[in-house]
Amino acid sequence: MISEARKYQAFYTKSTPIVDYMVSRLSLKPSDTIFEPCGGDGVFVEAILNENEFAHIDICELNSKSIEVLKEKFSHFLNVNIRECDTLLDSELDFNSCFGGYYDKIIANPPYGAWQDYSKRTVLKKLYPDLYAKESYGLFLYRCIQLLKEDGILSFIIPDTFLNLHMHKALRKHIFTNTQIVELALFPSSFFPGVNFGYANLSIITLRKKSDIKACMNNTFSVINNFDEVEQLNNVKDNSLKTFTFKQEDVFNNPDHAFLIAENSDILKLINHSKLKIGDIADCVTGFYSGDDKRFLQVISPELKNGKNYDLVNTDSISSDYKNNADILSGIDGDKHFLPIVKGGNTKYLKPESWFMNWSKEAVQHYKTDKKSRFQNPKYYFKFGIGVPMISSSSITASLIENKLFDQSIVGIFPKDESLTYYLLAFFNSPTCNKLIRTINPSANNPANYIKKIPVIIPEKSVLDLITEKAKRIVDSIKQKGIYDEKTETEIWTIIEEVYKI
Ligand SMILES: C[S@@+](CC[C@H](N)C(=O)[O-])C[C@H]1O[C@@H](n2cnc3c(N)ncnc32)[C@H](O)[C@@H]1O
């Protein structure tokens, strides 16, 4: 059973600084007609009525229990109109958005990723064909931009994923070409009391509707981040906050219209103008999944993180010559049919062999046919390349895939020119690369599509050879002495920084 809170994503904005900030961004006037598209228990409405008890407010809310609460609180206000309806599908709102909008101000904390049954998803997909229907907040934002009058203002608190994710490209385009962004505040989701959304960061976006595209493109807006505490929202001139100013046209012209927010304009220049990207010089692919790791995956020691949930591998069953087996993608005959697999986890340069996959003929046959298995990109299995974990705890990391299998929590990177492998291994482990990927995608995720977009510079041969030699030294030191050579690593960081100049 899905809980009421999850079904309606009823996480209310119980934070006075957040509510005050959002209401202040609306620059309310006594004559405004205001819309609250996801009423909940009415925190925004209360705050607006505190400023102006005669404010004309329309509230929509889907959940009948919340409607009861709203009616109890506000039905004695003749200027507040409460309707039980679906904001995304309601025909009265359709009508209001047809004729250039209806509302002067809109304020919302819409549901994030709200659960939608399949029939509704199909309807939404038809109504909002360019948008990502599974993520509800984007649909609410789009809908409310339609509902705004010319020069009307909207303030929304939503996850920051719309800034960069591919699936929100159409939404970004819509924002840039139909509105002027007024301000964007970015802060950790922990500022939002009591709920763990599973989203890394939240944002409050304030927009002004503008039908003149030139005026949209010429608009400049500020992005504020580096918040330590939620109260700073009520004093955005605070010196410890960072404010970046952008021309809307410049952000619109970024690849995929992504909001690239970097401290340093050289980082943006590199991302926008570099001739080479990782995707041009390497294949970046996701790895293998057995479909049932408890059954097929074994571990070298129960002490390993998550190790006790898996069977211990019998070292006699580990294949020692699989690298010479030309027919390895069909599986291995005989008892020695376990082989090492590179998994996620942020270990740099070289991971110890800790996990082993059943690669018997029968098992491989299973992987190729089972619905849950992912026998994907097999032509890259057992090749020499680099593995970058899909999720990084802090900085991006990379380790060698020395002709091994790699699992789906890893993006395998296989340079077209194999002699670049150690240089790229060093690059992916450098703060320079981290700056670039975190500008391309600020979340801690590194899916293949983002890795492909990282700009890359191939330095002159002497520098390339020097970095390659140092990266090999780090790998050899781990292999032979079990020692991580931090000194050499720092030397590499400095050289890479000189190459990229960021
Ligand atoms: C995240 S809560 C926010 C409530 C309130 N605005 C606040 O900030 O405290 C989202 C609210 O939207 C309502 N809701 C979800 N889907 C809706 C829809 N399609 N149409 C109207 N309301 C919806 C939920 O029932 C819930 O009360």
Short mmCIF file of C-alpha atoms and ligand atoms in Angstrom, two decimals:
data_model
loop_
_atom_site.label_atom_id
_atom_site.label_comp_id
_atom_site.label_asym_id
_atom_site.label_seq_id
_atom_site.Cartn_x
_atom_site.Cartn_y
_atom_site.Cartn_z
CA MET A 1 0.00 0.00 0.00
CA ILE A 2 1.30 3.40 -0.90
CA SER A 3 1.06 5.87 1.99
CA GLU A 4 -1.08 9.01 1.71
CA ALA A 5 2.02 11.19 2.14
CA ARG A 6 3.82 9.40 -0.69
CA LYS A 7 0.81 9.29 -2.98
CA TYR A 8 0.24 13.04 -2.79
CA GLN A 9 3.84 13.95 -1.93
CA ALA A 10 2.32 15.93 0.92
CA PHE A 11 5.51 17.35 2.43
CA TYR A 12 4.55 20.74 3.70
CA THR A 13 6.73 23.80 3.78
CA LYS A 14 7.10 24.09 7.55
CA SER A 15 9.93 26.56 7.44
CA THR A 16 9.26 30.20 8.12
CA PRO A 17 12.45 31.48 6.38
CA ILE A 18 11.59 29.51 3.21
CA VAL A 19 7.96 30.68 3.18
CA ASP A 20 8.97 34.30 3.92
CA TYR A 21 11.61 34.29 1.21
CA MET A 22 9.19 32.92 -1.39
CA VAL A 23 6.38 35.31 -0.49
CA SER A 24 8.79 38.27 -0.56
CA ARG A 25 9.92 37.31 -4.07
CA LEU A 26 6.34 37.70 -5.34
CA SER A 27 6.38 41.49 -4.68
CA LEU A 28 2.69 41.29 -3.76
CA LYS A 29 0.30 44.11 -4.64
CA PRO A 30 -3.18 44.53 -3.14
CA SER A 31 -4.85 44.00 -6.53
CA ASP A 32 -3.05 40.69 -7.29
CA THR A 33 -4.92 37.53 -8.19
CA ILE A 34 -2.87 34.73 -6.65
CA PHE A 35 -2.81 31.00 -7.28
CA GLU A 36 -1.64 28.21 -4.95
CA PRO A 37 -1.77 25.07 -7.16
CA CYS A 38 -1.00 22.49 -4.44
CA GLY A 39 -2.68 23.85 -1.33
CA GLY A 40 -1.66 21.22 1.26
CA ASP A 41 -2.49 22.68 4.63
CA GLY A 42 -2.15 26.22 3.36
CA VAL A 43 1.17 27.56 4.71
CA PHE A 44 1.69 29.90 1.77
CA VAL A 45 -1.91 31.09 1.89
CA GLU A 46 -1.57 31.91 5.59
CA ALA A 47 1.61 33.88 4.97
CA ILE A 48 0.00 35.85 2.13
CA LEU A 49 -3.12 36.59 4.17
CA ASN A 50 -0.90 37.81 7.00
CA GLU A 51 0.41 40.46 4.63
CA ASN A 52 -2.92 41.26 3.06
CA GLU A 53 -6.08 39.76 4.48
CA PHE A 54 -8.01 40.81 1.36
CA ALA A 55 -5.67 39.09 -1.11
CA HIS A 56 -7.59 37.24 -3.78
CA ILE A 57 -6.33 33.65 -3.70
CA ASP A 58 -7.39 30.54 -5.64
CA ILE A 59 -6.28 27.23 -4.14
CA CYS A 60 -6.34 23.85 -5.87
CA GLU A 61 -5.72 20.63 -4.00
CA LEU A 62 -6.23 17.00 -4.98
CA ASN A 63 -6.47 15.34 -1.59
CA SER A 64 -9.90 15.61 0.03
CA LYS A 65 -8.44 15.44 3.55
CA SER A 66 -6.30 18.51 2.84
CA ILE A 67 -9.35 20.18 1.31
CA GLU A 68 -11.15 19.76 4.66
CA VAL A 69 -8.21 21.36 6.49
CA LEU A 70 -8.08 24.22 3.98
CA LYS A 71 -11.82 24.81 4.26
CA GLU A 72 -11.64 24.90 8.01
CA LYS A 73 -8.85 27.46 7.90
CA PHE A 74 -9.96 29.70 5.06
CA SER A 75 -13.65 29.30 4.22
CA HIS A 76 -14.53 32.44 6.19
CA PHE A 77 -12.30 34.43 3.84
CA LEU A 78 -14.60 35.40 0.98
CA ASN A 79 -11.54 36.29 -1.09
CA VAL A 80 -10.12 32.73 -0.85
CA ASN A 81 -11.51 30.18 -3.25
CA ILE A 82 -10.76 26.50 -2.55
CA ARG A 83 -11.26 23.81 -5.17
CA GLU A 84 -10.75 20.05 -4.97
CA CYS A 85 -9.23 19.26 -8.35
CA ASP A 86 -6.19 18.02 -10.19
CA THR A 87 -4.10 21.06 -11.09
CA LEU A 88 -2.51 19.28 -14.02
CA LEU A 89 -5.76 18.15 -15.64
CA ASP A 90 -8.42 20.60 -14.51
CA SER A 91 -10.45 22.09 -17.38
CA GLU A 92 -11.10 25.45 -15.72
CA LEU A 93 -7.34 25.93 -15.50
CA ASP A 94 -7.00 24.79 -19.13
CA PHE A 95 -9.40 27.57 -20.03
CA ASN A 96 -7.50 30.13 -17.94
CA SER A 97 -4.16 29.29 -19.51
CA CYS A 98 -5.51 29.52 -23.08
CA PHE A 99 -5.89 33.27 -23.15
CA GLY A 100 -2.43 34.41 -22.15
CA GLY A 101 -2.74 33.49 -18.50
CA TYR A 102 -4.92 34.52 -15.60
CA TYR A 103 -2.85 34.96 -12.42
CA ASP A 104 -0.58 37.80 -11.28
CA LYS A 105 1.28 35.65 -8.79
CA ILE A 106 1.72 31.90 -8.22
CA ILE A 107 3.46 30.25 -5.30
CA ALA A 108 4.02 26.53 -4.83
CA ASN A 109 5.79 23.64 -3.30
CA PRO A 110 4.57 21.10 -5.87
CA PRO A 111 4.81 17.33 -5.40
CA TYR A 112 8.19 15.92 -6.42
CA GLY A 113 8.16 12.67 -8.36
CA ALA A 114 4.57 12.14 -7.19
CA TRP A 115 3.25 8.72 -7.80
CA GLN A 116 1.00 8.67 -10.83
CA ASP A 117 -0.98 5.66 -11.92
CA TYR A 118 -0.29 4.50 -15.44
CA SER A 119 -3.54 5.71 -16.95
CA LYS A 120 -2.87 9.22 -15.59
CA ARG A 121 0.71 9.09 -16.81
CA THR A 122 -0.56 8.34 -20.32
CA VAL A 123 -2.92 11.32 -20.18
CA LEU A 124 -0.14 13.58 -18.85
CA LYS A 125 2.23 12.39 -21.57
CA LYS A 126 -0.35 13.46 -24.16
CA LEU A 127 -0.94 16.84 -22.52
CA TYR A 128 2.71 17.63 -21.90
CA PRO A 129 4.45 15.65 -24.67
CA ASP A 130 7.87 17.28 -24.40
CA LEU A 131 8.12 17.02 -20.64
CA TYR A 132 9.25 14.23 -18.37
CA ALA A 133 5.92 12.98 -17.07
CA LYS A 134 7.32 10.84 -14.27
CA GLU A 135 8.71 13.87 -12.44
CA SER A 136 5.66 15.82 -11.39
CA TYR A 137 7.29 19.09 -10.33
CA GLY A 138 8.27 19.94 -13.92
CA LEU A 139 4.67 19.50 -15.06
CA PHE A 140 3.43 21.84 -12.30
CA LEU A 141 6.03 24.45 -13.20
CA TYR A 142 5.14 24.30 -16.89
CA ARG A 143 1.43 24.43 -16.14
CA CYS A 144 1.84 27.43 -13.85
CA ILE A 145 3.97 29.36 -16.34
CA GLN A 146 1.02 28.94 -18.75
CA LEU A 147 -1.33 30.22 -16.06
CA LEU A 148 0.65 33.41 -15.39
CA LYS A 149 -0.34 36.71 -16.97
CA GLU A 150 2.26 38.72 -18.85
CA ASP A 151 4.69 40.09 -16.22
CA GLY A 152 3.15 37.83 -13.59
CA ILE A 153 5.59 36.32 -11.07
CA LEU A 154 5.91 32.79 -9.81
CA SER A 155 7.99 31.34 -7.00
CA PHE A 156 8.46 27.57 -6.74
CA ILE A 157 10.47 25.41 -4.37
CA ILE A 158 11.63 22.34 -6.29
CA PRO A 159 14.58 19.94 -6.52
CA ASP A 160 17.56 21.35 -8.44
CA THR A 161 17.58 18.46 -10.93
CA PHE A 162 15.86 20.58 -13.59
CA LEU A 163 19.03 22.66 -13.86
CA ASN A 164 21.07 19.97 -15.55
CA LEU A 165 19.35 16.66 -16.17
CA HIS A 166 18.82 15.68 -19.81
CA MET A 167 15.21 14.77 -19.23
CA HIS A 168 14.41 18.37 -18.23
CA LYS A 169 15.89 19.96 -21.35
CA ALA A 170 12.45 20.85 -22.77
CA LEU A 171 11.42 22.41 -19.47
CA ARG A 172 14.58 24.54 -19.42
CA LYS A 173 13.91 25.68 -22.97
CA HIS A 174 10.39 26.63 -22.00
CA ILE A 175 11.63 28.64 -19.01
CA PHE A 176 14.30 30.48 -21.00
CA THR A 177 12.00 31.38 -23.88
CA ASN A 178 8.80 32.27 -21.98
CA THR A 179 10.03 33.86 -18.78
CA GLN A 180 12.67 36.08 -17.28
CA ILE A 181 14.36 34.37 -14.39
CA VAL A 182 14.37 36.73 -11.44
CA GLU A 183 16.41 34.76 -8.94
CA LEU A 184 17.50 31.23 -8.22
CA ALA A 185 18.48 30.15 -4.70
CA LEU A 186 20.20 26.78 -4.28
CA PHE A 187 20.52 25.06 -0.92
CA PRO A 188 20.72 21.61 0.68
CA SER A 189 17.45 19.67 1.07
CA SER A 190 18.25 19.35 4.79
CA PHE A 191 16.95 22.96 5.10
CA PHE A 192 13.53 21.50 4.54
CA PRO A 193 12.40 20.31 7.97
CA GLY A 194 11.55 16.75 8.77
CA VAL A 195 11.71 15.07 5.40
CA ASN A 196 14.42 13.32 3.55
CA PHE A 197 13.46 13.66 -0.09
CA GLY A 198 16.33 11.65 -1.39
CA TYR A 199 17.18 14.73 -3.45
CA ALA A 200 20.59 16.22 -2.85
CA ASN A 201 19.59 19.84 -3.26
CA LEU A 202 16.60 22.06 -3.46
CA SER A 203 16.08 25.30 -5.29
CA ILE A 204 13.69 28.19 -5.19
CA ILE A 205 13.13 29.63 -8.61
CA THR A 206 11.40 32.96 -9.15
CA LEU A 207 10.28 33.79 -12.68
CA ARG A 208 8.50 36.60 -14.52
CA LYS A 209 6.33 35.66 -17.51
CA LYS A 210 7.45 37.41 -20.71
CA SER A 211 6.16 36.72 -24.17
CA ASP A 212 8.89 38.80 -25.84
CA ILE A 213 11.71 36.37 -26.43
CA LYS A 214 14.27 39.16 -26.91
CA ALA A 215 13.43 40.50 -23.48
CA CYS A 216 13.85 36.98 -22.11
CA MET A 217 17.26 36.53 -23.74
CA ASN A 218 18.51 39.96 -22.60
CA ASN A 219 17.46 39.34 -19.02
CA THR A 220 20.14 38.89 -16.37
CA PHE A 221 19.49 36.93 -13.21
CA SER A 222 21.34 35.89 -10.10
CA VAL A 223 21.99 32.49 -8.68
CA ILE A 224 22.68 32.38 -4.96
CA ASN A 225 24.31 29.46 -3.22
CA ASN A 226 26.75 28.53 -0.47
CA PHE A 227 24.04 28.72 2.21
CA ASP A 228 25.07 27.47 5.66
CA GLU A 229 21.71 27.92 7.29
CA VAL A 230 18.17 28.43 6.15
CA GLU A 231 17.85 31.84 7.87
CA GLN A 232 20.28 33.29 5.31
CA LEU A 233 17.43 33.14 2.80
CA ASN A 234 16.05 36.21 4.51
CA ASN A 235 19.27 38.11 3.98
CA VAL A 236 20.58 37.22 0.55
CA LYS A 237 23.03 40.11 0.64
CA ASP A 238 24.89 38.21 3.39
CA ASN A 239 28.60 38.29 2.52
CA SER A 240 29.19 34.59 3.05
CA LEU A 241 26.71 33.72 0.29
CA LYS A 242 27.90 33.40 -3.28
CA THR A 243 26.01 35.24 -5.98
CA PHE A 244 26.57 34.59 -9.66
CA THR A 245 25.04 36.76 -12.36
CA PHE A 246 24.14 35.33 -15.73
CA LYS A 247 22.69 36.64 -18.94
CA GLN A 248 19.79 34.39 -19.83
CA GLU A 249 20.92 34.10 -23.46
CA ASP A 250 24.31 32.73 -22.36
CA VAL A 251 22.75 30.00 -20.26
CA PHE A 252 20.26 29.24 -23.05
CA ASN A 253 23.22 28.74 -25.40
CA ASN A 254 24.95 26.25 -23.10
CA PRO A 255 24.89 22.62 -24.32
CA ASP A 256 21.36 21.27 -23.67
CA HIS A 257 20.48 24.70 -22.18
CA ALA A 258 21.99 23.44 -18.92
CA PHE A 259 22.52 25.82 -16.03
CA LEU A 260 26.28 25.59 -15.62
CA ILE A 261 27.14 27.34 -12.40
CA ALA A 262 30.86 27.60 -11.83
CA GLU A 263 32.99 29.86 -9.68
CA ASN A 264 35.32 30.42 -12.53
CA SER A 265 34.34 31.58 -16.00
CA ASP A 266 37.26 29.62 -17.48
CA ILE A 267 35.47 26.43 -16.46
CA LEU A 268 32.40 27.52 -18.41
CA LYS A 269 34.50 28.50 -21.41
CA LEU A 270 36.18 25.12 -21.42
CA ILE A 271 32.86 23.27 -21.20
CA ASN A 272 31.26 25.36 -23.93
CA HIS A 273 34.12 25.71 -26.36
CA SER A 274 36.51 22.77 -25.98
CA LYS A 275 37.05 20.93 -29.24
CA LEU A 276 37.34 17.53 -27.61
CA LYS A 277 35.06 15.84 -25.10
CA ILE A 278 35.58 12.49 -23.42
CA GLY A 279 32.83 11.08 -25.66
CA ASP A 280 34.93 11.93 -28.75
CA ILE A 281 38.00 10.00 -27.65
CA ALA A 282 36.53 7.15 -25.62
CA ASP A 283 33.53 4.84 -25.49
CA CYS A 284 31.63 5.27 -22.21
CA VAL A 285 29.34 2.40 -21.34
CA THR A 286 27.46 0.92 -18.40
CA GLY A 287 28.39 -2.54 -17.19
CA PHE A 288 26.93 -5.91 -16.37
CA TYR A 289 24.26 -7.05 -13.89
CA SER A 290 23.56 -10.71 -13.16
CA GLY A 291 19.91 -10.07 -12.29
CA ASP A 292 20.40 -11.91 -8.98
CA ASP A 293 23.71 -11.06 -7.33
CA LYS A 294 22.91 -13.07 -4.17
CA ARG A 295 22.92 -16.16 -6.36
CA PHE A 296 25.76 -15.42 -8.80
CA LEU A 297 28.14 -13.04 -7.05
CA GLN A 298 30.62 -14.18 -4.39
CA VAL A 299 32.99 -12.33 -2.11
CA ILE A 300 36.58 -12.94 -1.02
CA SER A 301 35.94 -12.03 2.63
CA PRO A 302 32.88 -11.44 4.80
CA GLU A 303 34.70 -8.42 6.27
CA LEU A 304 34.19 -6.48 3.05
CA LYS A 305 31.53 -3.76 3.00
CA ASN A 306 28.21 -5.61 2.38
CA GLY A 307 30.29 -8.78 2.14
CA LYS A 308 28.41 -10.83 4.70
CA ASN A 309 25.32 -10.97 2.53
CA TYR A 310 27.18 -13.02 -0.08
CA ASP A 311 28.66 -16.50 -0.30
CA LEU A 312 32.41 -16.76 0.11
CA VAL A 313 34.23 -17.63 -3.07
CA ASN A 314 36.29 -20.80 -3.10
CA THR A 315 39.68 -19.66 -4.43
CA ASP A 316 39.98 -22.96 -6.34
CA SER A 317 36.97 -21.97 -8.40
CA ILE A 318 38.56 -18.75 -9.65
CA SER A 319 39.70 -18.86 -13.26
CA SER A 320 43.29 -17.79 -13.77
CA ASP A 321 43.41 -17.82 -17.57
CA TYR A 322 40.11 -16.24 -18.59
CA LYS A 323 41.99 -13.36 -20.22
CA ASN A 324 43.31 -15.78 -22.86
CA ASN A 325 39.93 -17.34 -23.53
CA ALA A 326 38.76 -16.08 -26.94
CA ASP A 327 35.26 -17.40 -26.33
CA ILE A 328 34.87 -15.87 -22.87
CA LEU A 329 31.51 -14.25 -23.73
CA SER A 330 30.00 -17.75 -23.92
CA GLY A 331 31.10 -18.65 -20.40
CA ILE A 332 33.66 -21.08 -18.98
CA ASP A 333 33.56 -24.89 -18.93
CA GLY A 334 34.68 -26.71 -15.82
CA ASP A 335 35.00 -25.84 -12.12
CA LYS A 336 37.19 -22.77 -12.41
CA HIS A 337 34.43 -20.50 -13.61
CA PHE A 338 34.45 -17.55 -11.20
CA LEU A 339 36.14 -14.38 -12.34
CA PRO A 340 36.80 -10.97 -10.82
CA ILE A 341 34.36 -8.13 -11.39
CA VAL A 342 35.05 -4.42 -10.82
CA LYS A 343 32.25 -2.87 -8.77
CA GLY A 344 31.40 0.65 -7.53
CA GLY A 345 33.10 2.23 -4.52
CA ASN A 346 35.47 5.14 -4.52
CA THR A 347 38.91 3.53 -4.73
CA LYS A 348 41.38 5.37 -6.90
CA TYR A 349 43.66 3.90 -9.55
CA LEU A 350 43.34 0.20 -8.70
CA LYS A 351 40.75 -1.82 -6.83
CA PRO A 352 41.65 -5.04 -5.04
CA GLU A 353 40.07 -8.21 -6.47
CA SER A 354 37.29 -8.75 -3.95
CA TRP A 355 34.19 -9.74 -5.90
CA PHE A 356 33.80 -12.71 -8.22
CA MET A 357 31.03 -13.51 -10.68
CA ASN A 358 29.86 -16.95 -11.67
CA TRP A 359 30.80 -17.15 -15.35
CA SER A 360 29.93 -20.79 -16.05
CA LYS A 361 28.34 -21.56 -19.42
CA GLU A 362 24.95 -22.05 -17.71
CA ALA A 363 25.23 -18.79 -15.76
CA VAL A 364 26.14 -16.81 -18.86
CA GLN A 365 23.25 -18.38 -20.73
CA HIS A 366 21.03 -17.22 -17.87
CA TYR A 367 22.43 -13.63 -18.05
CA LYS A 368 21.74 -13.51 -21.77
CA THR A 369 18.11 -14.56 -21.43
CA ASP A 370 16.88 -13.52 -17.98
CA LYS A 371 14.63 -10.45 -17.85
CA LYS A 372 16.32 -8.95 -14.80
CA SER A 373 19.89 -9.49 -15.99
CA ARG A 374 21.73 -6.82 -17.93
CA PHE A 375 24.15 -8.44 -20.34
CA GLN A 376 24.78 -4.97 -21.77
CA ASN A 377 27.71 -3.71 -23.83
CA PRO A 378 29.42 -7.14 -23.77
CA LYS A 379 31.98 -6.16 -26.41
CA TYR A 380 33.64 -4.08 -23.70
CA TYR A 381 33.82 -6.87 -21.11
CA PHE A 382 37.38 -8.06 -20.44
CA LYS A 383 38.91 -5.06 -22.17
CA PHE A 384 41.57 -2.72 -20.82
CA GLY A 385 39.95 0.51 -19.70
CA ILE A 386 38.90 2.71 -16.80
CA GLY A 387 35.97 2.39 -14.41
CA VAL A 388 34.26 5.44 -12.91
CA PRO A 389 31.65 4.68 -10.23
CA MET A 390 28.20 5.99 -11.12
CA ILE A 391 27.91 7.55 -7.65
CA SER A 392 30.77 9.36 -5.95
CA SER A 393 30.85 9.96 -2.24
CA SER A 394 32.77 13.21 -2.65
CA SER A 395 35.02 13.65 -5.66
CA ILE A 396 34.85 11.61 -8.83
CA THR A 397 37.27 8.65 -8.80
CA ALA A 398 38.51 6.18 -11.37
CA SER A 399 40.29 2.84 -11.30
CA LEU A 400 41.69 0.55 -13.92
CA ILE A 401 39.60 -2.19 -15.43
CA GLU A 402 42.38 -4.57 -16.32
CA ASN A 403 40.60 -6.81 -18.80
CA LYS A 404 37.95 -7.64 -16.24
CA LEU A 405 34.21 -7.67 -16.06
CA PHE A 406 32.65 -4.47 -14.62
CA ASP A 407 29.23 -4.08 -13.14
CA GLN A 408 26.39 -1.66 -13.79
CA SER A 409 27.37 0.65 -10.94
CA ILE A 410 30.42 1.55 -13.03
CA VAL A 411 30.77 3.49 -16.25
CA GLY A 412 33.45 1.76 -18.28
CA ILE A 413 35.60 4.19 -20.25
CA PHE A 414 37.53 2.70 -23.13
CA PRO A 415 39.82 5.16 -24.95
CA LYS A 416 39.85 4.65 -28.72
CA ASP A 417 43.61 5.12 -28.52
CA GLU A 418 44.62 2.73 -25.73
CA SER A 419 47.86 4.63 -25.09
CA LEU A 420 45.72 7.39 -23.50
CA THR A 421 44.40 5.10 -20.78
CA TYR A 422 46.81 6.07 -17.98
CA TYR A 423 46.56 9.77 -18.83
CA LEU A 424 42.76 9.59 -18.56
CA LEU A 425 43.02 7.52 -15.38
CA ALA A 426 45.09 10.33 -13.86
CA PHE A 427 42.73 12.98 -15.22
CA PHE A 428 39.57 11.35 -13.80
CA ASN A 429 41.22 11.23 -10.37
CA SER A 430 42.16 14.91 -10.45
CA PRO A 431 40.41 17.89 -8.83
CA THR A 432 40.42 19.50 -12.29
CA CYS A 433 38.15 16.79 -13.67
CA ASN A 434 36.00 17.01 -10.56
CA LYS A 435 35.45 20.74 -11.12
CA LEU A 436 34.36 20.05 -14.68
CA ILE A 437 31.95 17.19 -13.97
CA ARG A 438 30.41 18.99 -10.98
CA THR A 439 29.73 22.01 -13.16
CA ILE A 440 28.18 19.79 -15.82
CA ASN A 441 26.19 17.95 -13.18
CA PRO A 442 26.28 19.18 -9.57
CA SER A 443 24.73 16.01 -8.13
CA ALA A 444 27.04 13.19 -7.03
CA ASN A 445 26.02 11.09 -10.03
CA ASN A 446 28.31 10.39 -12.96
CA PRO A 447 26.23 8.59 -15.57
CA ALA A 448 27.83 7.89 -18.93
CA ASN A 449 26.01 10.78 -20.62
CA TYR A 450 27.65 13.34 -18.35
CA ILE A 451 31.07 11.76 -18.47
CA LYS A 452 30.96 11.95 -22.27
CA LYS A 453 30.48 15.72 -22.02
CA ILE A 454 33.62 16.40 -19.95
CA PRO A 455 36.03 18.51 -22.01
CA VAL A 456 39.42 16.96 -22.50
CA ILE A 457 42.76 18.39 -23.55
CA ILE A 458 45.47 16.11 -24.87
CA PRO A 459 48.72 17.78 -23.85
CA GLU A 460 51.94 17.77 -25.88
CA LYS A 461 53.73 14.43 -25.98
CA SER A 462 56.34 15.14 -23.29
CA VAL A 463 53.63 16.13 -20.78
CA LEU A 464 51.42 13.22 -21.81
CA ASP A 465 54.32 10.81 -21.30
CA LEU A 466 55.16 12.35 -17.93
CA ILE A 467 51.60 12.00 -16.60
CA THR A 468 51.35 8.48 -18.04
CA GLU A 469 54.58 7.48 -16.36
CA LYS A 470 53.48 8.91 -13.00
CA ALA A 471 50.05 7.25 -13.19
CA LYS A 472 51.74 3.91 -13.92
CA ARG A 473 54.00 4.50 -10.92
CA ILE A 474 50.94 4.93 -8.67
CA VAL A 475 49.35 1.72 -9.99
CA ASP A 476 52.63 -0.24 -9.61
CA SER A 477 53.11 1.00 -6.07
CA ILE A 478 49.62 -0.22 -5.13
CA LYS A 479 50.24 -3.57 -6.84
CA GLN A 480 53.70 -4.24 -5.53
CA LYS A 481 53.81 -2.57 -2.12
CA GLY A 482 50.16 -1.97 -1.34
CA ILE A 483 51.11 1.69 -0.88
CA TYR A 484 49.19 4.64 -2.30
CA ASP A 485 51.74 7.10 -3.62
CA GLU A 486 50.18 10.40 -2.58
CA LYS A 487 53.25 12.45 -3.45
CA THR A 488 53.14 11.40 -7.10
CA GLU A 489 49.42 11.98 -7.15
CA THR A 490 49.86 15.60 -6.00
CA GLU A 491 52.48 16.10 -8.71
CA ILE A 492 49.99 14.84 -11.29
CA TRP A 493 47.29 17.21 -10.00
CA THR A 494 49.62 20.18 -10.49
CA ILE A 495 50.55 19.20 -14.03
CA ILE A 496 46.92 18.61 -15.00
CA GLU A 497 45.93 21.95 -13.53
CA GLU A 498 48.58 23.60 -15.71
CA VAL A 499 47.26 21.82 -18.79
CA TYR A 500 43.62 22.82 -18.21
CA LYS A 501 44.28 26.22 -16.63
CA ILE A 502 41.18 26.15 -14.43
C1 LIG B 1 4.54 19.10 -1.29
S1 LIG B 1 2.87 19.36 -0.74
C2 LIG B 1 2.92 21.07 -0.50
C3 LIG B 1 1.79 21.62 0.22
C4 LIG B 1 1.86 23.12 0.55
N1 LIG B 1 1.86 23.94 -0.64
C5 LIG B 1 3.10 23.42 1.35
O1 LIG B 1 4.07 23.94 0.82
O2 LIG B 1 3.13 23.08 2.53
C6 LIG B 1 2.05 19.07 -2.24
C7 LIG B 1 0.55 19.13 -2.14
O3 LIG B 1 0.04 18.98 -3.46
C8 LIG B 1 -1.10 18.13 -3.46
N2 LIG B 1 -1.19 17.53 -4.79
C9 LIG B 1 -0.52 16.46 -5.29
N3 LIG B 1 -0.84 16.25 -6.58
C10 LIG B 1 -1.73 17.22 -6.91
C11 LIG B 1 -2.43 17.55 -8.10
N4 LIG B 1 -2.24 16.82 -9.22
N5 LIG B 1 -3.26 18.61 -8.10
C12 LIG B 1 -3.44 19.36 -6.97
N6 LIG B 1 -2.80 19.10 -5.79
C13 LIG B 1 -1.96 18.05 -5.77
C14 LIG B 1 -0.80 17.14 -2.35
O4 LIG B 1 -1.99 16.55 -1.86
C15 LIG B 1 -0.09 18.01 -1.32
O5 LIG B 1 -0.97 18.55 -0.40
#
